[in-house]
CSV table of N, CA and C in Angstrom, one decimal:
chain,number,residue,atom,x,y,z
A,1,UNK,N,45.0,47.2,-51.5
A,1,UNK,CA,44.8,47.9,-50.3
A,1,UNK,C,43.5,47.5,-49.6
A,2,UNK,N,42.4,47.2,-50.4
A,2,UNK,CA,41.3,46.7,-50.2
A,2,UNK,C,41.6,45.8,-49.0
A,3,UNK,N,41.9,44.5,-49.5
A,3,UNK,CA,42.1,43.4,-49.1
A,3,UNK,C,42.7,43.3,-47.6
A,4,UNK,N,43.8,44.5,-48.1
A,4,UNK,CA,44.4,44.5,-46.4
A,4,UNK,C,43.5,44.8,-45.3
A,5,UNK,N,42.7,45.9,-45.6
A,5,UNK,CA,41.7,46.6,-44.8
A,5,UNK,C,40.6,45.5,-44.4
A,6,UNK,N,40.2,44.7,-45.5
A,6,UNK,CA,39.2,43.8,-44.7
A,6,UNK,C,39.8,42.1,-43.9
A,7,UNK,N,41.0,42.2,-44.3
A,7,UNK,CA,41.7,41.2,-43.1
A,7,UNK,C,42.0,41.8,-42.0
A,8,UNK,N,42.2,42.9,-42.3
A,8,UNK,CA,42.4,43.8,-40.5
A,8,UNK,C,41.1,43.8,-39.8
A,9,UNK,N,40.0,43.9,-40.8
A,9,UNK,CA,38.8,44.5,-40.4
A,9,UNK,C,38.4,42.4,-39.2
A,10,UNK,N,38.5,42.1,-39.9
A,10,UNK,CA,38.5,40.9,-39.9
A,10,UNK,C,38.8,40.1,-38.6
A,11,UNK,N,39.9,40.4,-38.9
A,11,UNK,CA,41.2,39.7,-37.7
A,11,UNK,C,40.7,40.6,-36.4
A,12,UNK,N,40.6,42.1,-36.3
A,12,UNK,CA,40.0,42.3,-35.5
A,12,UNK,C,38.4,42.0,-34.5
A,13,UNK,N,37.5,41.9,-35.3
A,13,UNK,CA,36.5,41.4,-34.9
A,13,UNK,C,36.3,39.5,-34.7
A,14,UNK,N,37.5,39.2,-34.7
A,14,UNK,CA,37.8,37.8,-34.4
A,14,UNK,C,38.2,38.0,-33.0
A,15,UNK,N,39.2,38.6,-32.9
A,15,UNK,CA,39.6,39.1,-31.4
A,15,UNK,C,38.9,39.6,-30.9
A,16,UNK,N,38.2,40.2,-30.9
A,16,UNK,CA,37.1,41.1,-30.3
A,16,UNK,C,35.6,39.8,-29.8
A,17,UNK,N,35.3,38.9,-30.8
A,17,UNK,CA,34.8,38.0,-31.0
A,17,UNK,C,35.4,37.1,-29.3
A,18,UNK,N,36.4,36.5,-29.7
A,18,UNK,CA,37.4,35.3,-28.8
A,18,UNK,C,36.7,36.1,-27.0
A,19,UNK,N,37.2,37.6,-27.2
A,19,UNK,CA,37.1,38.2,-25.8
A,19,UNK,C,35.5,38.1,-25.3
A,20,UNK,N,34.8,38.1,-26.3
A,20,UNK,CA,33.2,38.2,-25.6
A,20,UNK,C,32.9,36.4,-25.3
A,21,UNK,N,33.4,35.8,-25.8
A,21,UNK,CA,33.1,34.2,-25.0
A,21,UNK,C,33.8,34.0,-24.2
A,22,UNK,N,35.5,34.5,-24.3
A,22,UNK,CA,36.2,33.8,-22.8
A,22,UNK,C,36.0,34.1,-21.8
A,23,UNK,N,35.6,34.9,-21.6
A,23,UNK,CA,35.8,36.4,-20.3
A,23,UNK,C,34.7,35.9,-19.5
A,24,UNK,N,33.3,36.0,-20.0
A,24,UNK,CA,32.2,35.5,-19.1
A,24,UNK,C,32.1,34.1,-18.4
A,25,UNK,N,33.0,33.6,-19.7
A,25,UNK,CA,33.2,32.1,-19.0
A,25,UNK,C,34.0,31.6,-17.6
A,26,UNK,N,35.2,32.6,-18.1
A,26,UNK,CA,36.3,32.4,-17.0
A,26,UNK,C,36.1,33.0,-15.9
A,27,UNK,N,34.7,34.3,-15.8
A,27,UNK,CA,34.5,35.2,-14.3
A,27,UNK,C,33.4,33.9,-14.0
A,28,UNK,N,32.3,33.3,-14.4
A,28,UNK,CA,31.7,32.5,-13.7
A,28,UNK,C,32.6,31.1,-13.4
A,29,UNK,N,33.6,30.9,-14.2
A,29,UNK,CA,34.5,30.0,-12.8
A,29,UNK,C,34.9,29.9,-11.8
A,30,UNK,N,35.5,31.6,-11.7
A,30,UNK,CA,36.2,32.0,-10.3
A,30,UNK,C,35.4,32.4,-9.6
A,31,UNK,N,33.7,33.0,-10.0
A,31,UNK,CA,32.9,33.4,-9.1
A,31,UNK,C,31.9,32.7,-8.8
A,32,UNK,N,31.9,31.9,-9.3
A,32,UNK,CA,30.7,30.9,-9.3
A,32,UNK,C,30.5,30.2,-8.0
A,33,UNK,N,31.3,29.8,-7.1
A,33,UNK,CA,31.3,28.9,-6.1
A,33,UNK,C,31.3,30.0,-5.1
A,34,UNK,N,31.8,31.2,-4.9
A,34,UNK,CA,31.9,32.4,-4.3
A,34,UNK,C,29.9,32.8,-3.6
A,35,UNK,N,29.5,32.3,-4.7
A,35,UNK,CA,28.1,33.4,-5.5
A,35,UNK,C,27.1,32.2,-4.8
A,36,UNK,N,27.6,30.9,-5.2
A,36,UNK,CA,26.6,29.5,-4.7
A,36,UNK,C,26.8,29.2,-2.9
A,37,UNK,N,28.2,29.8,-2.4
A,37,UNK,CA,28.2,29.8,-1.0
A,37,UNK,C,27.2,31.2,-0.4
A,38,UNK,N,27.0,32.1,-1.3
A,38,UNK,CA,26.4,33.5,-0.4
A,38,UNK,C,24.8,32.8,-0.4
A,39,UNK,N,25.0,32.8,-1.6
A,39,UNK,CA,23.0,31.9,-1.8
A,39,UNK,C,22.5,31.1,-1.1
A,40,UNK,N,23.6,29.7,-0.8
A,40,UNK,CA,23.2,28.7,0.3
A,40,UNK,C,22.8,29.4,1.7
A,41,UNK,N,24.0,30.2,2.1
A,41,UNK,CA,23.9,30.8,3.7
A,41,UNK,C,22.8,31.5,3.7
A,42,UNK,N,22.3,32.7,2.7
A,42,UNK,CA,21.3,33.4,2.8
A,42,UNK,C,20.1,32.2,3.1
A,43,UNK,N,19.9,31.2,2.3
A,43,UNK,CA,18.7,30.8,2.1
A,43,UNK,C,18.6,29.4,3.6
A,44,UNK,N,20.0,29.3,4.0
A,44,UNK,CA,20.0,28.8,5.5
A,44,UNK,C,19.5,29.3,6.7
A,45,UNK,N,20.0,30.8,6.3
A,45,UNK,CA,19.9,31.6,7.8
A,45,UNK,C,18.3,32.4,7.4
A,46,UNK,N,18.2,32.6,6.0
A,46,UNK,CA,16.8,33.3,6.5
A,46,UNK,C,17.3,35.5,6.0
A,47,UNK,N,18.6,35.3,5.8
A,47,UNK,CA,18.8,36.3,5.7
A,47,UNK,C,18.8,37.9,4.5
A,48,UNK,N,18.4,38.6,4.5
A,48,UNK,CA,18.0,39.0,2.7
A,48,UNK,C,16.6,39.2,2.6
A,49,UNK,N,15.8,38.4,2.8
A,49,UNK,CA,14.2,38.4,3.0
A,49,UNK,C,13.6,38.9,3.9
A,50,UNK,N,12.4,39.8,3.3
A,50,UNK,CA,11.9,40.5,4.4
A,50,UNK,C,10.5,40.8,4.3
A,51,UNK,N,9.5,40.7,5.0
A,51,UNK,CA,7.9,40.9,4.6
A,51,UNK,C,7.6,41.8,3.5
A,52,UNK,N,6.8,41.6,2.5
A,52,UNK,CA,6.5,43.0,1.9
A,52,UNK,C,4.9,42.7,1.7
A,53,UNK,N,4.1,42.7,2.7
A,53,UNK,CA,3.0,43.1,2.6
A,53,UNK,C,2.4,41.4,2.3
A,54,UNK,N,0.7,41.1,2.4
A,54,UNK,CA,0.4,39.9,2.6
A,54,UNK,C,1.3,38.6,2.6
A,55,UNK,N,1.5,37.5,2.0
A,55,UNK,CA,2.0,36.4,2.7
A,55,UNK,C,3.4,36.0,2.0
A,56,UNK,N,3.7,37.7,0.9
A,56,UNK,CA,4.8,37.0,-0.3
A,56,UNK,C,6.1,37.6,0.4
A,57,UNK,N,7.3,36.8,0.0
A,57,UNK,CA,8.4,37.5,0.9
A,57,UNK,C,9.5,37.5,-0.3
A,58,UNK,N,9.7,38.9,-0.5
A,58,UNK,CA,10.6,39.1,-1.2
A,58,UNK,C,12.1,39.8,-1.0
A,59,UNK,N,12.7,39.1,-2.1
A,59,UNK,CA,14.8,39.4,-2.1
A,59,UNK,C,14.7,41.2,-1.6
A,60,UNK,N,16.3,41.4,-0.5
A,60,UNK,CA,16.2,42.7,-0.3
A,60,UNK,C,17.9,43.2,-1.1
A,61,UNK,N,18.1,43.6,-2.1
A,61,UNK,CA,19.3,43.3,-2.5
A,61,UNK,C,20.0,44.4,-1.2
A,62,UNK,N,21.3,44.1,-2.1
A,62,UNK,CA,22.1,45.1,-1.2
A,62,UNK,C,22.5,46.3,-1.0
């Protein structure tokens, strides 16, 4: 009964394992080019950035 328990224990945290490397990989594929077009235009147009006091200009999120 042992035995069963720690191949479940097992098999589970394999799966659970597989989900935490695919998942981040496969949202930065589909969002990635999404995320590198918002970046370019912001940093084209100037847009996002805004004075914050002497000469440093910092990100305004959203």
């Amino acid at each position: 009964m042992t035995i069963e328990y720690v191949l479940l224990i097992f098999a589970t945290f394999f799966f659970i394992l597989k989900g935490f490397m695919t998942v981040p990989a496969k949202a930065f594929k589909e969002s990635g080019p999404r995320l590198g077009a918002r970046v370019e235009q912001q940093l084209m147009t100037g847009a996002g950035f805004k004075p914050q006091g002497g000469n440093h200009i910092g990100w305004v999120g959203e």
